[in-house]
PDB file of C-alpha atoms in Angstrom:
ATOM      1  CA  MET A   1      15.514  13.116  10.413  1.00 48.00           C
ATOM      2  CA  LYS A   2      16.128  11.497  13.919  1.00 59.00           C
ATOM      3  CA  LYS A   3      13.411   9.574  15.352  1.00 88.00           C
ATOM      4  CA  ALA A   4      12.946  10.840  18.686  1.00 96.00           C
ATOM      5  CA  ILE A   5      11.713  14.977  19.054  1.00 96.00           C
ATOM      6  CA  GLY A   6      11.096  16.642  22.227  1.00 97.00           C
ATOM      7  CA  MET A   7      10.090  20.214  23.175  1.00 97.00           C
ATOM      8  CA  VAL A   8      10.023  22.494  25.923  1.00 97.00           C
ATOM      9  CA  GLU A   9       7.076  25.895  25.802  1.00 95.00           C
ATOM     10  CA  PHE A  10       8.021  29.170  28.166  1.00 96.00           C
ATOM     11  CA  LYS A  11       5.964  31.478  29.439  1.00 94.00           C
ATOM     12  CA  THR A  12       8.731  33.950  28.615  1.00 95.00           C
ATOM     13  CA  VAL A  13      11.078  35.017  25.686  1.00 96.00           C
ATOM     14  CA  SER A  14      14.384  34.774  27.699  1.00 96.00           C
ATOM     15  CA  SER A  15      13.698  31.646  29.774  1.00 96.00           C
ATOM     16  CA  GLY A  16      12.602  30.142  26.501  1.00 96.00           C
ATOM     17  CA  MET A  17      16.086  30.899  25.003  1.00 97.00           C
ATOM     18  CA  ARG A  18      18.410  30.166  27.204  1.00 97.00           C
ATOM     19  CA  ALA A  19      16.632  27.022  27.114  1.00 97.00           C
ATOM     20  CA  ALA A  20      16.960  26.192  23.731  1.00 97.00           C
ATOM     21  CA  ASP A  21      20.616  26.862  23.566  1.00 97.00           C
ATOM     22  CA  ARG A  22      21.075  25.044  26.868  1.00 97.00           C
ATOM     23  CA  MET A  23      19.150  22.238  24.598  1.00 98.00           C
ATOM     24  CA  VAL A  24      21.727  22.134  21.627  1.00 97.00           C
ATOM     25  CA  LYS A  25      24.700  22.526  24.678  1.00 98.00           C
ATOM     26  CA  THR A  26      23.580  19.662  26.506  1.00 97.00           C
ATOM     27  CA  ALA A  27      23.426  16.765  23.439  1.00 97.00           C
ATOM     28  CA  GLU A  28      24.002  15.956  19.974  1.00 97.00           C
ATOM     29  CA  VAL A  29      20.036  17.401  19.073  1.00 97.00           C
ATOM     30  CA  GLU A  30      18.744  19.503  15.908  1.00 96.00           C
ATOM     31  CA  LEU A  31      17.087  22.277  16.909  1.00 96.00           C
ATOM     32  CA  LEU A  32      14.170  22.348  14.492  1.00 94.00           C
ATOM     33  CA  GLN A  33      12.347  25.221  15.842  1.00 93.00           C
ATOM     34  CA  ALA A  34      12.839  27.917  18.223  1.00 95.00           C
ATOM     35  CA  ASP A  35      11.039  31.114  18.264  1.00 92.00           C
ATOM     36  CA  THR A  36       8.468  33.137  19.630  1.00 92.00           C
ATOM     37  CA  VAL A  37       4.537  32.387  19.774  1.00 90.00           C
ATOM     38  CA  CYS A  38       1.349  34.225  20.838  1.00 85.00           C
ATOM     39  CA  PRO A  39       0.900  36.038  23.497  1.00 86.00           C
ATOM     40  CA  GLY A  40       5.266  35.957  23.804  1.00 88.00           C
ATOM     41  CA  LYS A  41       5.726  32.712  24.555  1.00 92.00           C
ATOM     42  CA  PHE A  42       8.660  30.895  23.204  1.00 95.00           C
ATOM     43  CA  LEU A  43       9.185  27.397  21.665  1.00 95.00           C
ATOM     44  CA  ALA A  44      11.752  25.177  20.815  1.00 97.00           C
ATOM     45  CA  LEU A  45      11.765  21.875  19.156  1.00 96.00           C
ATOM     46  CA  ILE A  46      14.532  19.282  18.573  1.00 97.00           C
ATOM     47  CA  SER A  47      15.214  15.828  17.285  1.00 96.00           C
ATOM     48  CA  GLY A  48      17.717  13.716  17.634  1.00 96.00           C
ATOM     49  CA  ASP A  49      18.424  10.093  19.437  1.00 96.00           C
ATOM     50  CA  LEU A  50      15.884   9.294  21.998  1.00 96.00           C
ATOM     51  CA  SER A  51      18.387   9.745  25.016  1.00 96.00           C
ATOM     52  CA  ALA A  52      19.889  12.588  24.303  1.00 97.00           C
ATOM     53  CA  VAL A  53      16.479  14.090  23.231  1.00 98.00           C
ATOM     54  CA  ASN A  54      15.438  13.280  26.908  1.00 97.00           C
ATOM     55  CA  ALA A  55      18.412  14.950  28.240  1.00 98.00           C
ATOM     56  CA  ALA A  56      18.002  18.260  26.585  1.00 98.00           C
ATOM     57  CA  VAL A  57      14.214  18.595  26.776  1.00 98.00           C
ATOM     58  CA  GLU A  58      15.379  17.640  30.662  1.00 97.00           C
ATOM     59  CA  ALA A  59      18.445  20.030  30.802  1.00 97.00           C
ATOM     60  CA  ALA A  60      16.044  23.045  29.012  1.00 97.00           C
ATOM     61  CA  ALA A  61      13.130  22.550  31.300  1.00 96.00           C
ATOM     62  CA  ASN A  62      15.158  22.875  34.700  1.00 95.00           C
ATOM     63  CA  ILE A  63      16.255  26.577  33.017  1.00 92.00           C
ATOM     64  CA  ASP A  64      13.633  28.157  34.504  1.00 93.00           C
ATOM     65  CA  ARG A  65      10.743  25.726  36.401  1.00 94.00           C
ATOM     66  CA  GLU A  66       8.496  28.825  37.464  1.00 96.00           C
ATOM     67  CA  GLN A  67       8.491  30.036  33.508  1.00 96.00           C
ATOM     68  CA  LEU A  68       8.238  26.455  32.364  1.00 96.00           C
ATOM     69  CA  ILE A  69       4.366  25.807  30.210  1.00 94.00           C
ATOM     70  CA  ASP A  70       4.767  22.209  29.020  1.00 94.00           C
ATOM     71  CA  THR A  71       7.035  19.696  27.928  1.00 96.00           C
ATOM     72  CA  PHE A  72       7.052  16.552  25.835  1.00 96.00           C
ATOM     73  CA  VAL A  73       9.135  14.037  24.398  1.00 97.00           C
ATOM     74  CA  LEU A  74       8.325  11.369  21.984  1.00 96.00           C
ATOM     75  CA  GLY A  75      10.351   8.294  21.347  1.00 94.00           C
ATOM     76  CA  ASN A  76       8.868   7.487  17.653  1.00 93.00           C
ATOM     77  CA  PRO A  77       6.288   9.984  16.720  1.00 95.00           C
ATOM     78  CA  HIS A  78       4.164   9.520  13.822  1.00 93.00           C
ATOM     79  CA  ASP A  79       5.056  10.101  10.435  1.00 90.00           C
ATOM     80  CA  SER A  80       2.512  12.785   9.771  1.00 91.00           C
ATOM     81  CA  ILE A  81       3.423  14.670  12.937  1.00 93.00           C
ATOM     82  CA  PHE A  82       5.770  16.195  10.247  1.00 90.00           C
ATOM     83  CA  SER A  83       3.525  17.489   7.620  1.00 90.00           C
ATOM     84  CA  ALA A  84       1.019  18.566   9.913  1.00 92.00           C
ATOM     85  CA  LEU A  85       3.741  20.968  11.521  1.00 87.00           C
ATOM     86  CA  TYR A  86       4.873  22.676   8.394  1.00 85.00           C
ATOM     87  CA  GLY A  87       1.549  22.656   6.991  1.00 79.00           C
ATOM     88  CA  THR A  88       1.874  20.553   3.739  1.00 77.00           C
ATOM     89  CA  SER A  89      -0.613  17.673   4.405  1.00 80.00           C
ATOM     90  CA  GLN A  90      -2.444  17.044   0.939  1.00 79.00           C
ATOM     91  CA  ILE A  91      -6.489  16.427   1.771  1.00 79.00           C
ATOM     92  CA  ASP A  92      -8.643  16.924  -0.899  1.00 70.00           C
ATOM     93  CA  SER A  93     -12.252  15.876   0.674  1.00 69.00           C
ATOM     94  CA  PRO A  94     -12.562  14.400   4.319  1.00 76.00           C
ATOM     95  CA  ASN A  95     -15.549  12.356   5.584  1.00 88.00           C
ATOM     96  CA  ALA A  96     -15.587  13.986   8.800  1.00 95.00           C
ATOM     97  CA  LEU A  97     -12.867  16.475  10.148  1.00 95.00           C
ATOM     98  CA  GLY A  98     -11.841  16.297  13.936  1.00 97.00           C
ATOM     99  CA  VAL A  99     -10.477  19.096  15.863  1.00 96.00           C
ATOM    100  CA  ILE A 100      -8.629  19.570  19.060  1.00 97.00           C
ATOM    101  CA  GLU A 101      -7.762  22.604  21.204  1.00 96.00           C
ATOM    102  CA  THR A 102      -5.117  22.740  23.765  1.00 95.00           C
ATOM    103  CA  PHE A 103      -3.881  25.592  26.385  1.00 94.00           C
ATOM    104  CA  SER A 104      -0.195  24.345  25.370  1.00 92.00           C
ATOM    105  CA  ALA A 105       1.581  23.742  22.233  1.00 92.00           C
ATOM    106  CA  ALA A 106       3.135  20.472  23.480  1.00 94.00           C
ATOM    107  CA  THR A 107       0.130  19.074  24.242  1.00 95.00           C
ATOM    108  CA  ALA A 108      -1.677  19.463  21.064  1.00 95.00           C
ATOM    109  CA  VAL A 109       1.736  17.887  19.600  1.00 95.00           C
ATOM    110  CA  VAL A 110       1.488  14.989  21.815  1.00 96.00           C
ATOM    111  CA  ALA A 111      -2.390  14.924  21.505  1.00 96.00           C
ATOM    112  CA  ALA A 112      -1.833  14.109  17.549  1.00 96.00           C
ATOM    113  CA  ASP A 113       0.323  12.047  17.547  1.00 96.00           C
ATOM    114  CA  VAL A 114      -1.981   9.929  20.615  1.00 97.00           C
ATOM    115  CA  ALA A 115      -4.463  10.549  17.755  1.00 97.00           C
ATOM    116  CA  ALA A 116      -2.586   9.496  14.797  1.00 96.00           C
ATOM    117  CA  LYS A 117      -1.772   6.243  16.697  1.00 97.00           C
ATOM    118  CA  THR A 118      -5.155   4.887  17.445  1.00 96.00           C
ATOM    119  CA  ALA A 119      -7.128   5.325  14.538  1.00 96.00           C
ATOM    120  CA  LEU A 120      -6.660   5.303  10.550  1.00 94.00           C
ATOM    121  CA  VAL A 121      -6.554   8.934  10.101  1.00 95.00           C
ATOM    122  CA  ASP A 122      -4.657  11.497   8.648  1.00 93.00           C
ATOM    123  CA  LEU A 123      -3.369  14.735  10.413  1.00 95.00           C
ATOM    124  CA  ILE A 124      -3.909  17.678   8.597  1.00 93.00           C
ATOM    125  CA  GLU A 125      -2.800  20.548   9.775  1.00 91.00           C
ATOM    126  CA  LEU A 126      -0.855  21.550  13.913  1.00 92.00           C
ATOM    127  CA  ARG A 127      -1.407  25.052  14.597  1.00 89.00           C
ATOM    128  CA  LEU A 128       1.143  25.818  17.230  1.00 89.00           C
ATOM    129  CA  ALA A 129      -0.104  29.005  19.412  1.00 80.00           C
ATOM    130  CA  ARG A 130       0.408  31.275  16.467  1.00 78.00           C
ATOM    131  CA  GLY A 131      -2.151  33.665  16.425  1.00 75.00           C
ATOM    132  CA  MET A 132      -4.170  31.705  19.107  1.00 75.00           C
ATOM    133  CA  CYS A 133      -3.543  34.297  22.174  1.00 80.00           C
ATOM    134  CA  GLY A 134      -0.721  30.984  23.326  1.00 80.00           C
ATOM    135  CA  LYS A 135      -3.330  28.331  23.341  1.00 91.00           C
ATOM    136  CA  SER A 136      -2.795  25.640  19.849  1.00 93.00           C
ATOM    137  CA  TYR A 137      -4.911  22.981  17.791  1.00 94.00           C
ATOM    138  CA  LEU A 138      -5.079  20.052  15.916  1.00 95.00           C
ATOM    139  CA  LEU A 139      -6.994  19.155  12.847  1.00 95.00           C
ATOM    140  CA  LEU A 140      -7.292  15.603  11.685  1.00 95.00           C
ATOM    141  CA  THR A 141      -9.453  13.784   9.013  1.00 95.00           C
ATOM    142  CA  GLY A 142     -10.881  10.006   8.239  1.00 94.00           C
ATOM    143  CA  GLU A 143     -14.013   7.835   8.333  1.00 95.00           C
ATOM    144  CA  ILE A 144     -16.200   9.578  10.841  1.00 96.00           C
ATOM    145  CA  ALA A 145     -15.879   6.247  13.303  1.00 97.00           C
ATOM    146  CA  ALA A 146     -11.927   6.860  13.294  1.00 97.00           C
ATOM    147  CA  VAL A 147     -12.027  10.319  13.525  1.00 97.00           C
ATOM    148  CA  GLN A 148     -14.577  10.080  16.891  1.00 98.00           C
ATOM    149  CA  ALA A 149     -11.972   7.804  18.328  1.00 98.00           C
ATOM    150  CA  ALA A 150      -9.107   9.498  17.884  1.00 97.00           C
ATOM    151  CA  ILE A 151     -10.193  12.368  18.944  1.00 98.00           C
ATOM    152  CA  ASP A 152     -11.483  10.695  21.876  1.00 97.00           C
ATOM    153  CA  ARG A 153      -8.301   9.501  23.328  1.00 97.00           C
ATOM    154  CA  ALA A 154      -6.604  12.448  22.418  1.00 96.00           C
ATOM    155  CA  LYS A 155      -9.140  14.158  24.405  1.00 96.00           C
ATOM    156  CA  ILE A 156      -8.006  11.454  27.108  1.00 95.00           C
ATOM    157  CA  ASN A 157      -4.341  12.261  26.905  1.00 93.00           C
ATOM    158  CA  ALA A 158      -4.632  15.710  26.860  1.00 93.00           C
ATOM    159  CA  GLY A 159      -7.210  15.995  29.640  1.00 93.00           C
ATOM    160  CA  GLU A 160      -4.427  14.333  31.818  1.00 91.00           C
ATOM    161  CA  LYS A 161      -1.922  17.884  32.239  1.00 87.00           C
ATOM    162  CA  GLY A 162      -5.109  19.663  32.431  1.00 90.00           C
ATOM    163  CA  MET A 163      -4.501  21.350  29.069  1.00 91.00           C
ATOM    164  CA  PHE A 164      -7.211  20.044  26.945  1.00 95.00           C
ATOM    165  CA  LEU A 165      -9.444  22.678  25.999  1.00 95.00           C
ATOM    166  CA  ASP A 166     -12.252  21.399  23.445  1.00 96.00           C
ATOM    167  CA  SER A 167     -13.027  19.507  20.428  1.00 97.00           C
ATOM    168  CA  ALA A 168     -15.283  18.461  17.839  1.00 97.00           C
ATOM    169  CA  VAL A 169     -16.393  16.150  15.360  1.00 97.00           C
ATOM    170  CA  ILE A 170     -17.730  17.619  12.342  1.00 96.00           C
ATOM    171  CA  PRO A 171     -19.261  15.012  10.110  1.00 96.00           C
ATOM    172  CA  ARG A 172     -18.570  15.736   6.294  1.00 93.00           C
ATOM    173  CA  PRO A 173     -17.974  19.148   6.291  1.00 93.00           C
ATOM    174  CA  ASP A 174     -19.179  21.257   3.308  1.00 91.00           C
ATOM    175  CA  LYS A 175     -16.821  21.973   0.831  1.00 88.00           C
ATOM    176  CA  LYS A 176     -17.326  25.818   0.896  1.00 90.00           C
ATOM    177  CA  PHE A 177     -16.290  25.953   4.784  1.00 90.00           C
ATOM    178  CA  TRP A 178     -13.084  23.144   3.829  1.00 85.00           C
ATOM    179  CA  SER A 179     -11.964  25.496   1.137  1.00 82.00           C
ATOM    180  CA  LYS A 180     -11.683  28.008   3.988  1.00 84.00           C
ATOM    181  CA  ILE A 181      -9.953  26.391   6.696  1.00 80.00           C
ATOM    182  CA  LEU A 182      -6.808  24.901   4.998  1.00 73.00           C
TER     183      LEU A 182
END
């Protein structure tokens, strides 16, 4: 997989589909995800060389600015982003659980990247708008101080776009609770 990733998030399916098509026509990128999410939004996630991803995201964002919710380009995403996106993270017993909830999927991915690069934490899951009425969240774990530092920094980053909704740090989550959220 190429190192850069980018995403566009649209309010409508039709604008999102046109944007996803524009992305792959604009530059040599791989379309990792292109589908609808709640409540009828459309996400397109791509990877490729940084310049190609930048060009594709910029072209897609200009399809319909009125319907555009959010975008991002990450030139060097943290490796754990992919396992968190695809639900393949394996965490048995957390010391602390961190949660950040955002109004957009794109902001949740960037917040996860910021959190993972801020402190020694493991990303667990990135839930992108599915069953969330368009909101998204990320889960991470690690030592309590590391989780708190990662959450604090990611909150600031998500808040810069006005997309931060809520967060929590739960020290030593109970095993019964832990088994139900994963």
